[in-house]
Amino acid sequence: MNNEAVAIRTENLLKSFGDYRAIDNLDLDIKRGEIYGLVGPDGSGKTTLMRLLTAIMEPDSGQAWVAGHSVVTESERVKEKIGYMSQRFGLYEDLTVIENIIFYADLYDVPRKERPERIERLLGFSNLTPFKARLAGKLSGGMKQKLGLACALIHTPEILFLDEPTNGVDPVSRRDFWKILYDLLKEGITIFVSTAYLDEAERCTRVGLIHKGKLLAEDDPAAMKKSFGYPMIALWADDPRRAIEVLKMVPGIKNISIYGDRLHIALESPELMETIVFELQAAGIVMKSYRNIIPTLEDIFITKVAGDE
Amino acid sequence: MLLRIKEMIIKEFIQVFRDKRMLGIIFITPVLQMLAFGYAATTDVTNISTAVYDLDKSFESRELVQRLESSGYFRVKVHVEHADEIQDLLERGKVIATIQINSGFSEDLKKGIPSSIQVIVDGTDSNTATVAMDYINRIIMEYSGDLNRNIETRNPTIDLRARAWYNPDLRSRNYNVPGVIAIVIMLTCLLLTSMAVVREWEIGTMEQLMVTPLRPIELMLGKTIPFAAIGFFDMLVVTIVAVFWFNIPIKGSLPGLALNTAVYLLSVLGMGLLISTISRTQQQAMMATFLFYIPAVLLSGFMFPIENMPQIIQYGTYINPLRYFLVIIRGIFLKGSGMDILWPQTLSLLLLSIVVVTLSSLRFKKKIR
């Protein structure tokens, strides 16, 4: 597997825990320079896939190549070329910011000469320069996350793996974080990121929806919305909660979700709209208005996951 | 490789010195344990509570009681007036020994007729009972010997002159304190090592370490060397307490002690690493440590001689580092033994260390299961 354009590739990757298949014959193909977003509900296999690809967990069967090396037979070669930030950032809270960075620099054998410049740059883009001497445990969630990223980047990896990096981080820090990721992307780093936030998935060049260890859908966000098989409407009614109860019974409605005072409804066919109007009237619910909309990623994922259940 | 190990060691030291509780475990608990166990670890029997039932009430009977008391081993707490009090006192545990001197004792002595004294000892604690009886025996023998000399009826006797080597005063503390040093160091090192590895699992840094090129052996050494240094320092402190506080003499060579301590620490740290590879939380590590530590102490010869144990348990003690180090440290402290005598123990410890460190390196795969 020496295709330079391929960053990550898996073939029939399988990992079970007892009877449960956490990763179920998964095929992935990710090109260099992509920022690939892995989305899925909790327990869908996101972290397991991360661990398999970062070569810290062995698959039961199948193969995976990362940066041109097999994670099964050349796991240590893989590790030299990747950076990984686990869900808990992997920081030593009783070490200072700079001590954490130097520690990882030593583990990765970063040459002494290059260190000062690299460290300065990493501290600069993560805005941690003023906090160099602060204990990592005393940083805010957003700063910890950036320090974790700095540590994962100290050896200038080719591929960066981020496992739910923005979990529990405030919106402003999340936005800053994504800015940093885009800068990295410009430098040619491939990024594989799992997230539970769908607004973040929208920012990826490609998105994969994982559920029960399988990819349910995979495309760039715009194409995914276009190719979503069902017409989507937004509907305003005077009692949206009761409207859900009524419409749940209507066959042919693929999914309903509520956004404030409006409902997003995925229809099997546009003709179903007449049935909806009729059913709501019969239940005495006043429908104020409705219109066709482009589905959000959230609509798509909820519909697909519900369809897979 | 060396750089990575060095950085692991530096990191480990920084973490230890920033953690106040860790500092306590390292510097204060060993000394406190040494002081407490040093005082407690004596099997010498003194001040045995004694009841005297003197029916003779003569000069001779009082002289005998006087000798018992002045020996320091017995303290007469009660003078009994009725025979039935004796059982009551023993049952309540008020006294451990009772001595009954029948009337006619002094008359018999003066006539040169052998007389008898009844001694009853509480046998619940068989060790104390045996020792108490032995002391009473010796004191009475001495007394009777002195009487014979006074009366000048020289019976031909064998003059027994027993002498204890290496610990002439038979101070059990001299024998036990070196053992205490060994067990105090063992506990500290086991806990430190197993905790240090498991903590990386708990805070999530182990997963991060696994994606670095850090090799298992580098991690193992990075985790052992700092605690070996700390263990060595503790050994020094505890030994100083033993020598200068408890006046335990060291007859053997200090370099010999240092060398053997190094090997012993390696084996104990290896055990700690092994424990850490089977534990994922600090509680589990703590449990596993004590599940190993308590049998290790009981089956080491620290309290019960290994030769008295059933053969199958004796085989089990071969994997116990404490077993070997007790022989070494007692040999060096009490007998002044050199390596010419102790080498089999040192070699066993070394082999054991190699086995456990290798085993834990093998068990530690850079993989999450």
XYZ file of C-alpha atoms in Angstrom:
678
model
C 0.000 0.000 0.000
C 2.173 2.807 -1.206
C -0.294 5.055 -2.896
C 0.878 8.543 -1.944
C -2.531 10.084 -2.400
C -4.188 7.787 0.110
C -4.046 8.802 3.758
C -6.261 6.183 5.363
C -7.705 3.047 3.901
C -9.502 0.140 5.512
C -10.756 -3.109 4.045
C -13.328 -5.256 5.826
C -12.122 -3.927 9.156
C -13.743 -5.882 11.978
C -13.535 -5.536 15.751
C -15.831 -7.281 18.204
C -16.185 -7.045 21.964
C -17.728 -10.381 22.877
C -20.771 -10.787 20.658
C -21.006 -7.118 19.863
C -19.474 -5.915 16.625
C -18.087 -2.476 17.394
C -16.654 -2.131 13.873
C -18.452 -4.246 11.305
C -16.574 -4.926 8.054
C -15.853 -1.278 7.504
C -14.347 0.101 4.304
C -12.872 3.588 4.331
C -10.894 5.533 1.772
C -9.567 8.930 2.779
C -7.312 11.021 0.589
C -4.491 13.230 1.742
C -5.451 16.794 2.448
C -8.980 15.903 3.475
C -10.644 16.836 6.706
C -12.862 13.852 7.280
C -15.599 14.050 9.884
C -16.825 10.888 11.535
C -20.276 11.372 12.997
C -22.393 8.942 14.913
C -24.346 8.496 18.113
C -22.596 7.446 21.329
C -21.508 3.824 21.187
C -21.590 3.728 17.388
C -17.923 2.748 17.172
C -16.240 6.141 16.701
C -13.624 5.724 19.427
C -12.994 2.079 18.503
C -12.323 3.098 14.898
C -9.968 5.839 16.123
C -8.048 3.334 18.222
C -7.834 0.832 15.376
C -6.530 3.485 12.990
C -4.015 4.851 15.483
C -2.715 1.278 15.929
C -3.355 1.060 19.643
C -6.005 -1.623 19.205
C -5.784 -4.716 17.053
C -8.601 -5.560 14.639
C -10.062 -9.076 14.683
C -9.826 -9.225 10.917
C -9.506 -6.991 7.890
C -6.784 -4.478 7.170
C -6.118 -0.813 7.604
C -3.339 1.334 6.178
C -2.487 4.707 7.586
C 0.096 6.934 5.886
C 1.114 3.989 3.762
C 1.698 1.544 6.615
C -0.389 -1.329 7.870
C -1.721 -0.745 11.382
C -1.516 -4.491 11.985
C 2.007 -5.316 10.868
C 3.722 -1.912 11.027
C 1.988 -0.275 13.956
C 5.135 1.500 15.165
C 5.777 3.005 11.705
C 2.216 4.310 11.708
C 2.751 5.929 15.097
C 5.685 7.995 13.847
C 3.527 9.592 11.176
C 0.354 10.371 13.048
C -0.749 12.653 15.800
C -3.592 11.631 18.073
C -5.628 13.495 20.588
C -7.794 11.187 22.663
C -11.056 12.283 24.223
C -9.360 13.247 27.467
C -6.553 15.189 25.746
C -3.874 13.021 27.388
C -2.290 15.807 29.377
C -0.439 15.617 32.671
C -2.355 18.038 34.819
C 0.476 18.335 37.335
C 2.914 19.436 34.651
C 2.966 22.931 33.195
C 2.022 23.786 29.626
C 5.620 23.915 28.478
C 6.564 20.756 30.412
C 3.800 18.831 28.682
C 4.994 19.978 25.264
C 8.648 19.183 25.980
C 7.693 15.776 27.332
C 5.971 14.827 24.081
C 8.776 16.415 22.048
C 11.209 14.042 23.751
C 9.012 10.999 23.273
C 8.878 11.771 19.549
C 12.615 12.489 19.335
C 12.069 15.988 17.991
C 15.554 17.325 17.195
C 16.805 19.845 19.760
C 17.601 22.438 17.099
C 14.089 22.566 15.738
C 12.420 22.662 19.109
C 12.387 26.327 20.094
C 10.876 27.382 16.800
C 8.264 24.645 16.738
C 7.235 25.169 20.338
C 6.936 28.888 19.818
C 4.791 28.360 16.757
C 2.508 25.837 18.487
C 2.118 28.073 21.523
C 1.459 30.994 19.195
C -1.343 29.497 17.176
C -2.977 28.029 20.267
C -2.669 31.363 22.126
C -1.013 29.580 25.017
C 2.175 31.686 25.077
C 1.083 33.710 28.141
C 0.236 30.494 30.009
C 3.499 28.630 29.397
C 4.262 28.187 33.084
C 0.722 27.362 34.168
C -0.133 23.831 35.320
C -2.206 22.047 32.677
C -4.777 21.184 35.329
C -5.407 24.883 35.918
C -6.311 25.614 32.280
C -9.872 26.060 31.026
C -11.456 23.324 28.920
C -10.757 25.174 25.690
C -7.127 25.799 26.596
C -6.604 22.175 27.610
C -7.928 21.138 24.256
C -5.516 23.447 22.442
C -2.612 22.229 24.540
C -3.611 18.643 23.703
C -3.538 19.612 20.057
C -0.154 21.296 20.410
C 1.259 18.134 22.003
C -0.195 15.985 19.219
C 1.413 18.251 16.601
C 4.902 18.621 18.074
C 6.386 16.046 15.682
C 4.593 17.538 12.603
C 2.535 14.438 11.815
C 1.130 13.724 8.356
C -2.242 12.684 9.654
C -3.990 14.026 12.707
C -6.600 11.976 14.568
C -8.942 13.857 16.874
C -11.438 11.943 18.989
C -14.342 14.267 19.842
C -11.928 17.150 20.412
C -14.572 19.755 21.154
C -16.577 17.708 23.631
C -17.505 19.932 26.543
C -15.777 23.007 25.128
C -17.548 26.365 24.875
C -18.731 27.625 21.439
C -16.127 30.391 21.144
C -13.269 27.994 21.846
C -14.819 25.523 19.420
C -14.768 28.122 16.682
C -11.143 29.046 17.444
C -10.255 25.388 17.382
C -11.740 24.875 13.948
C -9.842 27.891 12.667
C -6.657 26.165 13.773
C -7.713 22.970 12.037
C -8.228 24.851 8.765
C -4.760 26.369 9.076
C -3.340 22.886 9.525
C -5.266 21.667 6.525
C -3.655 24.417 4.458
C -0.268 23.072 5.491
C -1.216 19.728 3.996
C -2.076 17.743 7.120
C -4.868 15.227 6.735
C -7.347 15.409 9.586
C -9.616 12.628 10.751
C -11.987 13.972 13.358
C -14.903 12.392 15.168
C -17.578 14.643 16.538
C -21.024 14.633 18.006
C -21.699 18.187 16.759
C -23.294 18.293 13.326
C -22.453 21.944 12.723
C -18.838 20.816 12.920
C -19.487 17.993 10.478
C -20.691 20.627 7.992
C -17.196 22.116 8.012
C -15.525 18.890 6.887
C -14.580 18.112 3.310
C -16.217 14.736 3.742
C -18.496 13.245 6.348
C -19.099 9.641 7.260
C -22.054 8.563 9.348
C -21.221 5.564 11.491
C -23.853 3.508 13.279
C -23.412 0.084 14.887
C -19.924 -0.100 13.400
C -21.089 0.427 9.821
C -20.931 3.455 7.535
C -24.507 4.416 6.745
C -23.588 7.293 4.460
C -20.470 9.047 3.296
C -20.098 12.107 1.102
C -19.259 15.767 1.204
C -21.910 17.622 3.199
C -23.454 19.461 0.238
C -23.716 16.375 -1.949
C -25.131 14.427 0.940
C -27.936 16.964 1.329
C -28.618 16.924 -2.389
C -28.722 13.174 -2.660
C -30.903 12.700 0.404
C -33.711 10.557 -1.015
C -36.660 12.180 0.718
C -38.342 15.546 0.313
C -38.035 17.583 3.466
C -40.505 20.122 4.745
C -40.540 22.570 7.594
C -43.960 22.919 9.183
C -45.366 25.379 11.725
C -48.394 24.338 13.790
C -50.003 25.814 16.914
C -49.272 22.714 18.992
C -46.092 21.161 17.582
C -45.819 18.502 20.287
C -49.290 17.122 19.682
C -48.661 17.397 15.937
C -45.732 15.008 16.343
C -47.953 12.510 18.142
C -50.515 12.665 15.335
C -48.037 12.526 12.463
C -46.053 9.637 13.938
C -49.024 7.435 13.040
C -48.956 8.442 9.369
C -47.307 5.758 7.219
C -44.677 7.060 4.833
C -43.230 9.695 7.165
C -39.589 8.779 7.610
C -38.705 11.073 10.440
C -39.938 14.073 12.402
C -37.805 16.283 14.560
C -38.648 19.450 16.394
C -36.648 22.691 16.176
C -38.186 25.256 18.509
C -41.659 25.926 17.137
C -41.151 24.179 13.802
C -41.105 20.579 12.730
C -38.773 19.049 10.153
C -40.477 16.161 8.405
C -38.903 13.708 5.967
C -41.500 12.395 3.526
C -41.410 9.266 1.448
C -43.083 11.209 -1.421
C -44.318 14.780 -1.880
C -47.944 13.566 -2.211
C -47.900 12.689 1.455
C -48.353 16.388 2.223
C -52.099 16.088 1.576
C -52.406 13.334 4.154
C -50.525 15.476 6.653
C -52.831 18.434 6.147
C -55.858 16.167 6.500
C -54.630 14.386 9.604
C -53.744 17.617 11.381
C -57.149 19.101 10.584
C -58.908 15.977 11.825
C -57.005 16.253 15.112
C -57.968 19.910 15.442
C -54.421 21.235 15.107
C -54.015 24.490 13.215
C -51.232 24.319 10.646
C -49.889 27.838 10.219
C -47.632 27.232 7.217
C -45.134 24.880 5.640
C -42.423 24.982 3.032
C -39.959 22.705 1.296
C -36.453 22.908 2.725
C -32.994 21.511 2.117
C -32.378 18.983 4.884
C -29.718 19.746 7.460
C -27.082 17.111 8.187
C -28.875 16.496 11.423
C -32.116 15.674 9.576
C -30.248 13.298 7.328
C -28.426 11.545 10.142
C -31.417 11.207 12.384
C -33.467 9.815 9.510
C -30.740 7.367 8.503
C -30.047 6.191 12.042
C -33.788 5.781 12.688
C -34.087 3.814 9.443
C -31.214 1.546 10.544
C -32.703 0.776 13.951
C 15.991 5.661 23.510
C 18.028 7.038 26.404
C 16.527 10.455 25.900
C 13.005 9.092 26.143
C 13.813 7.190 29.325
C 15.467 10.279 30.767
C 12.420 12.388 29.993
C 10.105 9.784 31.566
C 12.248 9.886 34.705
C 12.287 13.682 34.878
C 8.532 13.755 34.399
C 8.034 11.162 37.114
C 10.144 13.134 39.598
C 8.372 16.398 38.829
C 5.040 14.703 39.390
C 6.139 13.111 42.653
C 7.519 16.346 44.054
C 4.428 18.341 43.128
C 2.082 15.877 44.810
C 1.922 16.489 48.559
C 0.334 13.113 49.272
C 3.062 11.358 47.331
C 5.678 13.199 49.355
C 3.972 11.891 52.478
C 4.035 8.312 51.221
C 7.684 8.615 50.325
C 9.236 10.522 53.168
C 7.007 10.322 56.211
C 5.231 6.969 56.260
C 8.387 4.822 56.076
C 9.865 6.601 59.094
C 6.609 6.397 61.061
C 6.246 2.724 60.200
C 9.831 2.088 61.169
C 9.318 3.762 64.554
C 6.038 1.984 65.280
C 7.089 -1.461 64.071
C 10.528 -1.064 65.591
C 9.006 -0.734 69.039
C 6.349 -3.342 68.430
C 8.539 -5.910 66.729
C 9.911 -7.603 69.780
C 9.122 -11.088 70.957
C 11.002 -10.568 74.218
C 8.767 -11.541 77.123
C 9.096 -9.182 80.090
C 6.877 -7.946 82.889
C 4.794 -11.104 82.956
C 1.818 -10.483 85.252
C 2.148 -12.997 87.980
C 0.121 -14.142 90.990
C 1.840 -15.691 94.002
C 0.099 -18.105 96.362
C 2.562 -18.393 99.188
C 1.408 -20.902 101.785
C 4.829 -21.188 103.349
C 5.357 -17.505 104.138
C 8.996 -18.155 105.056
C 12.217 -16.317 104.387
C 13.036 -18.796 101.639
C 9.699 -18.474 99.881
C 9.906 -14.691 99.962
C 13.469 -14.902 98.676
C 12.260 -16.960 95.683
C 9.508 -14.469 94.849
C 12.008 -11.668 95.218
C 14.298 -13.340 92.698
C 11.452 -13.759 90.215
C 10.633 -10.078 90.426
C 14.153 -8.753 90.288
C 14.804 -10.737 87.106
C 12.631 -8.193 85.292
C 10.638 -10.908 83.593
C 7.918 -11.134 86.214
C 5.803 -8.573 87.945
C 3.863 -9.857 90.940
C 0.469 -8.254 90.701
C -1.508 -10.266 93.218
C -0.789 -12.201 96.389
C -3.461 -14.851 96.494
C -5.030 -15.956 99.790
C -7.261 -18.796 98.572
C -6.610 -21.514 96.035
C -9.815 -20.852 94.087
C -8.706 -17.328 93.262
C -6.051 -18.705 90.961
C -8.437 -20.000 88.312
C -10.431 -16.777 88.411
C -7.332 -14.633 87.851
C -6.169 -16.747 84.913
C -9.607 -16.816 83.337
C -9.974 -13.068 83.491
C -6.530 -12.681 82.047
C -5.401 -10.642 85.049
C -2.278 -12.740 85.299
C -0.409 -14.988 82.913
C 1.477 -17.061 85.472
C 0.676 -18.236 88.993
C 3.163 -19.693 91.414
C 2.085 -21.753 94.362
C 4.570 -22.405 97.146
C 3.269 -25.031 99.526
C 3.779 -24.904 103.263
C 6.769 -26.833 104.385
C 8.874 -25.480 101.496
C 11.540 -23.979 103.713
C 11.515 -26.975 106.070
C 12.144 -29.316 103.170
C 14.959 -27.150 101.892
C 16.639 -27.075 105.238
C 16.406 -30.856 105.534
C 17.733 -31.229 102.043
C 14.576 -32.978 100.848
C 13.535 -32.076 97.303
C 10.555 -29.776 97.447
C 8.075 -28.855 94.724
C 6.522 -25.640 93.534
C 3.400 -25.501 91.392
C 3.469 -23.194 88.395
C 0.417 -22.623 86.185
C 0.807 -20.622 83.011
C -1.885 -19.325 80.662
C -1.150 -21.305 77.493
C -3.383 -19.263 75.165
C -0.339 -17.551 73.731
C 1.887 -20.564 73.459
C 4.987 -18.552 72.741
C 4.723 -16.364 75.853
C 3.743 -19.392 77.966
C 6.791 -21.367 76.874
C 9.092 -18.457 77.485
C 7.550 -17.759 80.912
C 7.927 -21.363 81.984
C 11.478 -21.381 80.771
C 12.302 -18.263 82.780
C 10.681 -19.628 85.941
C 12.589 -22.840 85.482
C 15.876 -21.053 85.133
C 15.308 -18.823 88.144
C 14.319 -21.739 90.342
C 17.286 -23.779 89.133
C 19.581 -20.895 89.946
C 18.059 -20.493 93.362
C 18.340 -24.149 94.080
C 21.931 -24.107 92.881
C 22.726 -21.242 95.263
C 21.038 -23.101 98.121
C 23.099 -26.212 97.456
C 26.253 -24.160 97.581
C 25.160 -22.640 100.901
C 24.363 -25.975 102.450
C 27.573 -27.286 100.991
C 26.102 -30.549 99.879
C 27.973 -30.754 96.659
C 26.101 -32.957 94.289
C 28.067 -33.756 91.183
C 26.416 -31.697 88.465
C 27.069 -30.868 84.849
C 27.840 -27.211 84.523
C 26.038 -26.033 81.387
C 27.420 -22.847 79.859
C 25.219 -21.902 76.913
C 26.161 -18.886 74.838
C 24.241 -17.273 71.976
C 26.357 -16.092 69.102
C 25.726 -13.022 66.896
C 23.176 -11.599 69.309
C 24.611 -12.403 72.741
C 21.929 -10.526 74.678
C 19.258 -12.383 72.687
C 17.568 -9.079 71.978
C 14.775 -10.029 69.619
C 14.703 -6.435 68.368
C 18.138 -6.874 66.821
C 16.681 -9.724 64.829
C 13.344 -8.135 63.977
C 14.237 -4.551 63.071
C 16.243 -5.487 59.950
C 13.175 -7.458 58.891
C 11.023 -4.402 59.500
C 13.313 -2.393 57.220
C 12.735 -4.939 54.480
C 8.942 -4.943 54.763
C 8.620 -1.152 55.068
C 10.669 -0.649 51.901
C 8.691 -3.326 50.118
C 5.329 -1.706 50.806
C 6.470 1.761 49.765
C 7.994 0.557 46.507
C 5.106 -1.722 45.566
C 2.570 1.043 46.085
C 4.562 3.741 44.306
C 5.223 1.692 41.200
C 1.823 0.123 40.748
C 0.083 3.457 41.366
C 2.308 5.386 38.990
C 1.471 3.198 36.012
C -2.195 2.843 36.804
C -2.572 6.594 37.213
C -1.602 7.003 33.565
C -4.523 4.755 32.649
C -6.882 6.688 34.877
C -6.049 10.154 33.609
C -6.018 8.971 29.999
C -2.371 9.657 29.269
C -1.607 5.971 28.740
C -3.672 6.021 25.560
C -1.674 9.062 24.492
C 1.636 7.385 25.353
C 0.644 4.374 23.269
C 0.446 6.399 20.073
C 3.963 7.715 20.613
C 7.001 5.688 19.551
C 7.750 5.025 23.251
C 8.739 1.364 23.613
C 7.337 -0.825 26.405
C 10.779 -1.341 27.889
C 11.338 2.430 27.886
C 8.103 2.937 29.738
C 8.989 0.172 32.204
C 12.439 1.601 32.903
C 11.081 5.133 33.020
C 8.660 3.969 35.684
C 11.147 1.853 37.673
C 14.278 3.975 37.862
C 12.727 6.958 39.688
C 11.111 4.689 42.238
C 14.301 2.689 42.627
C 16.026 5.970 43.513
C 13.267 6.869 45.947
C 13.334 3.334 47.388
C 17.061 3.628 47.907
C 16.668 6.917 49.677
C 13.959 5.422 51.907
C 16.202 2.482 52.669
C 18.884 4.902 53.791
C 16.513 6.863 56.027
C 14.971 3.782 57.588
C 18.368 2.204 58.188
C 19.546 5.382 59.900
C 16.516 5.207 62.194
C 17.274 1.551 62.946
C 20.925 2.164 63.725
C 20.741 5.432 65.614
C 17.317 5.239 67.205
C 17.004 1.537 67.973
C 20.771 0.965 68.349
C 20.780 -1.987 66.009
C 24.400 -2.636 65.050
C 25.383 -3.370 61.451
C 28.188 -5.894 61.557
C 28.536 -6.477 57.825
C 29.688 -4.203 55.055
C 27.640 -1.209 53.949
C 28.527 -1.565 50.247
C 27.298 -5.153 50.462
C 24.050 -3.942 51.966
C 23.710 -1.291 49.242
C 24.329 -3.764 46.458
C 21.800 -6.248 47.786
C 19.282 -3.483 48.400
C 19.581 -2.500 44.731
C 18.787 -6.025 43.590
C 15.968 -6.323 46.101
C 14.439 -3.024 44.969
C 14.582 -4.177 41.361
C 12.629 -7.323 42.181
C 10.040 -5.459 44.274
C 9.577 -2.770 41.625
C 9.183 -5.528 39.055
C 6.398 -7.001 41.192
C 4.800 -3.551 41.361
C 4.921 -3.260 37.576
C 3.387 -6.697 37.230
C 0.556 -5.625 39.536
C 0.071 -2.485 37.460
C -0.331 -4.536 34.288
C -3.271 -6.401 35.793
C -4.949 -3.317 37.277
C -6.741 -0.474 35.548
C -7.722 1.722 38.493
C -5.856 2.872 41.574
C -8.290 0.913 43.775
C -7.560 -2.273 41.882
C -3.841 -1.612 42.151
C -4.179 -1.004 45.893
C -6.146 -4.228 46.375
C -3.721 -6.244 44.287
C -0.775 -4.751 46.167
C -2.134 -5.841 49.522
C -3.227 -9.233 48.220
C 0.415 -9.757 47.327
C 1.996 -7.917 50.242
C 0.336 -9.645 53.184
C 1.082 -13.233 52.082
C 4.543 -12.069 51.079
C 5.200 -10.849 54.624
C 3.603 -13.850 56.350
C 5.385 -16.361 54.130
C 8.798 -14.757 54.188
C 10.229 -15.947 57.461
C 9.647 -12.504 58.951
C 7.438 -13.908 61.702
C 7.224 -17.657 61.125
C 10.278 -19.673 60.137
C 9.993 -21.013 56.601
C 11.458 -24.385 57.680
C 8.350 -24.986 59.794
C 5.962 -24.471 56.880
C 4.468 -27.363 54.898
C 6.636 -28.286 51.928
C 4.154 -27.047 49.335
C 4.032 -23.590 50.894
C 7.805 -23.554 51.100
C 7.908 -23.964 47.320
C 5.597 -20.956 47.028
C 8.018 -18.800 48.994
C 10.623 -19.119 46.251
C 8.876 -16.391 44.244
C 8.836 -14.072 47.260
C 11.650 -11.497 47.075
C 11.272 -10.756 50.792
C 12.283 -14.334 51.623
C 15.733 -13.822 50.135
C 16.268 -10.289 51.325
C 15.433 -11.193 54.938
C 18.255 -13.718 54.949
C 20.555 -11.111 53.405
C 19.689 -8.186 55.660
C 19.718 -10.263 58.853
C 22.987 -11.836 57.784
C 24.582 -8.456 57.158
C 23.177 -6.763 60.279
C 23.631 -9.566 62.802
C 26.340 -11.888 61.525
C 28.375 -9.606 59.332
C 28.044 -12.130 56.517
C 29.723 -11.273 53.246
C 28.877 -12.063 49.653
C 30.788 -15.359 49.927
C 27.890 -16.578 52.057
C 24.994 -14.539 50.774
C 25.530 -14.933 47.015
C 22.869 -17.634 46.525
C 20.254 -15.235 47.910
C 21.509 -12.342 45.810
C 21.520 -14.505 42.711
C 17.974 -15.711 43.410
C 16.786 -12.121 43.794
C 18.483 -11.156 40.556
C 16.865 -14.016 38.646
C 13.512 -13.195 40.167
C 13.906 -9.536 39.109
C 14.742 -10.491 35.540
C 11.709 -12.757 35.382
C 9.204 -10.228 36.759
C 10.489 -7.255 34.764
C 10.473 -9.316 31.561
C 7.046 -10.672 32.364
C 5.568 -7.223 32.925
C 7.249 -5.869 29.787
C 5.660 -8.700 27.837
C 2.318 -8.174 29.488
C 2.414 -4.495 28.726
C 1.517 -4.351 25.063
C 1.022 -0.974 23.504
C -2.544 -2.044 22.803
C -5.912 -1.429 24.320
C -7.923 -4.600 24.660
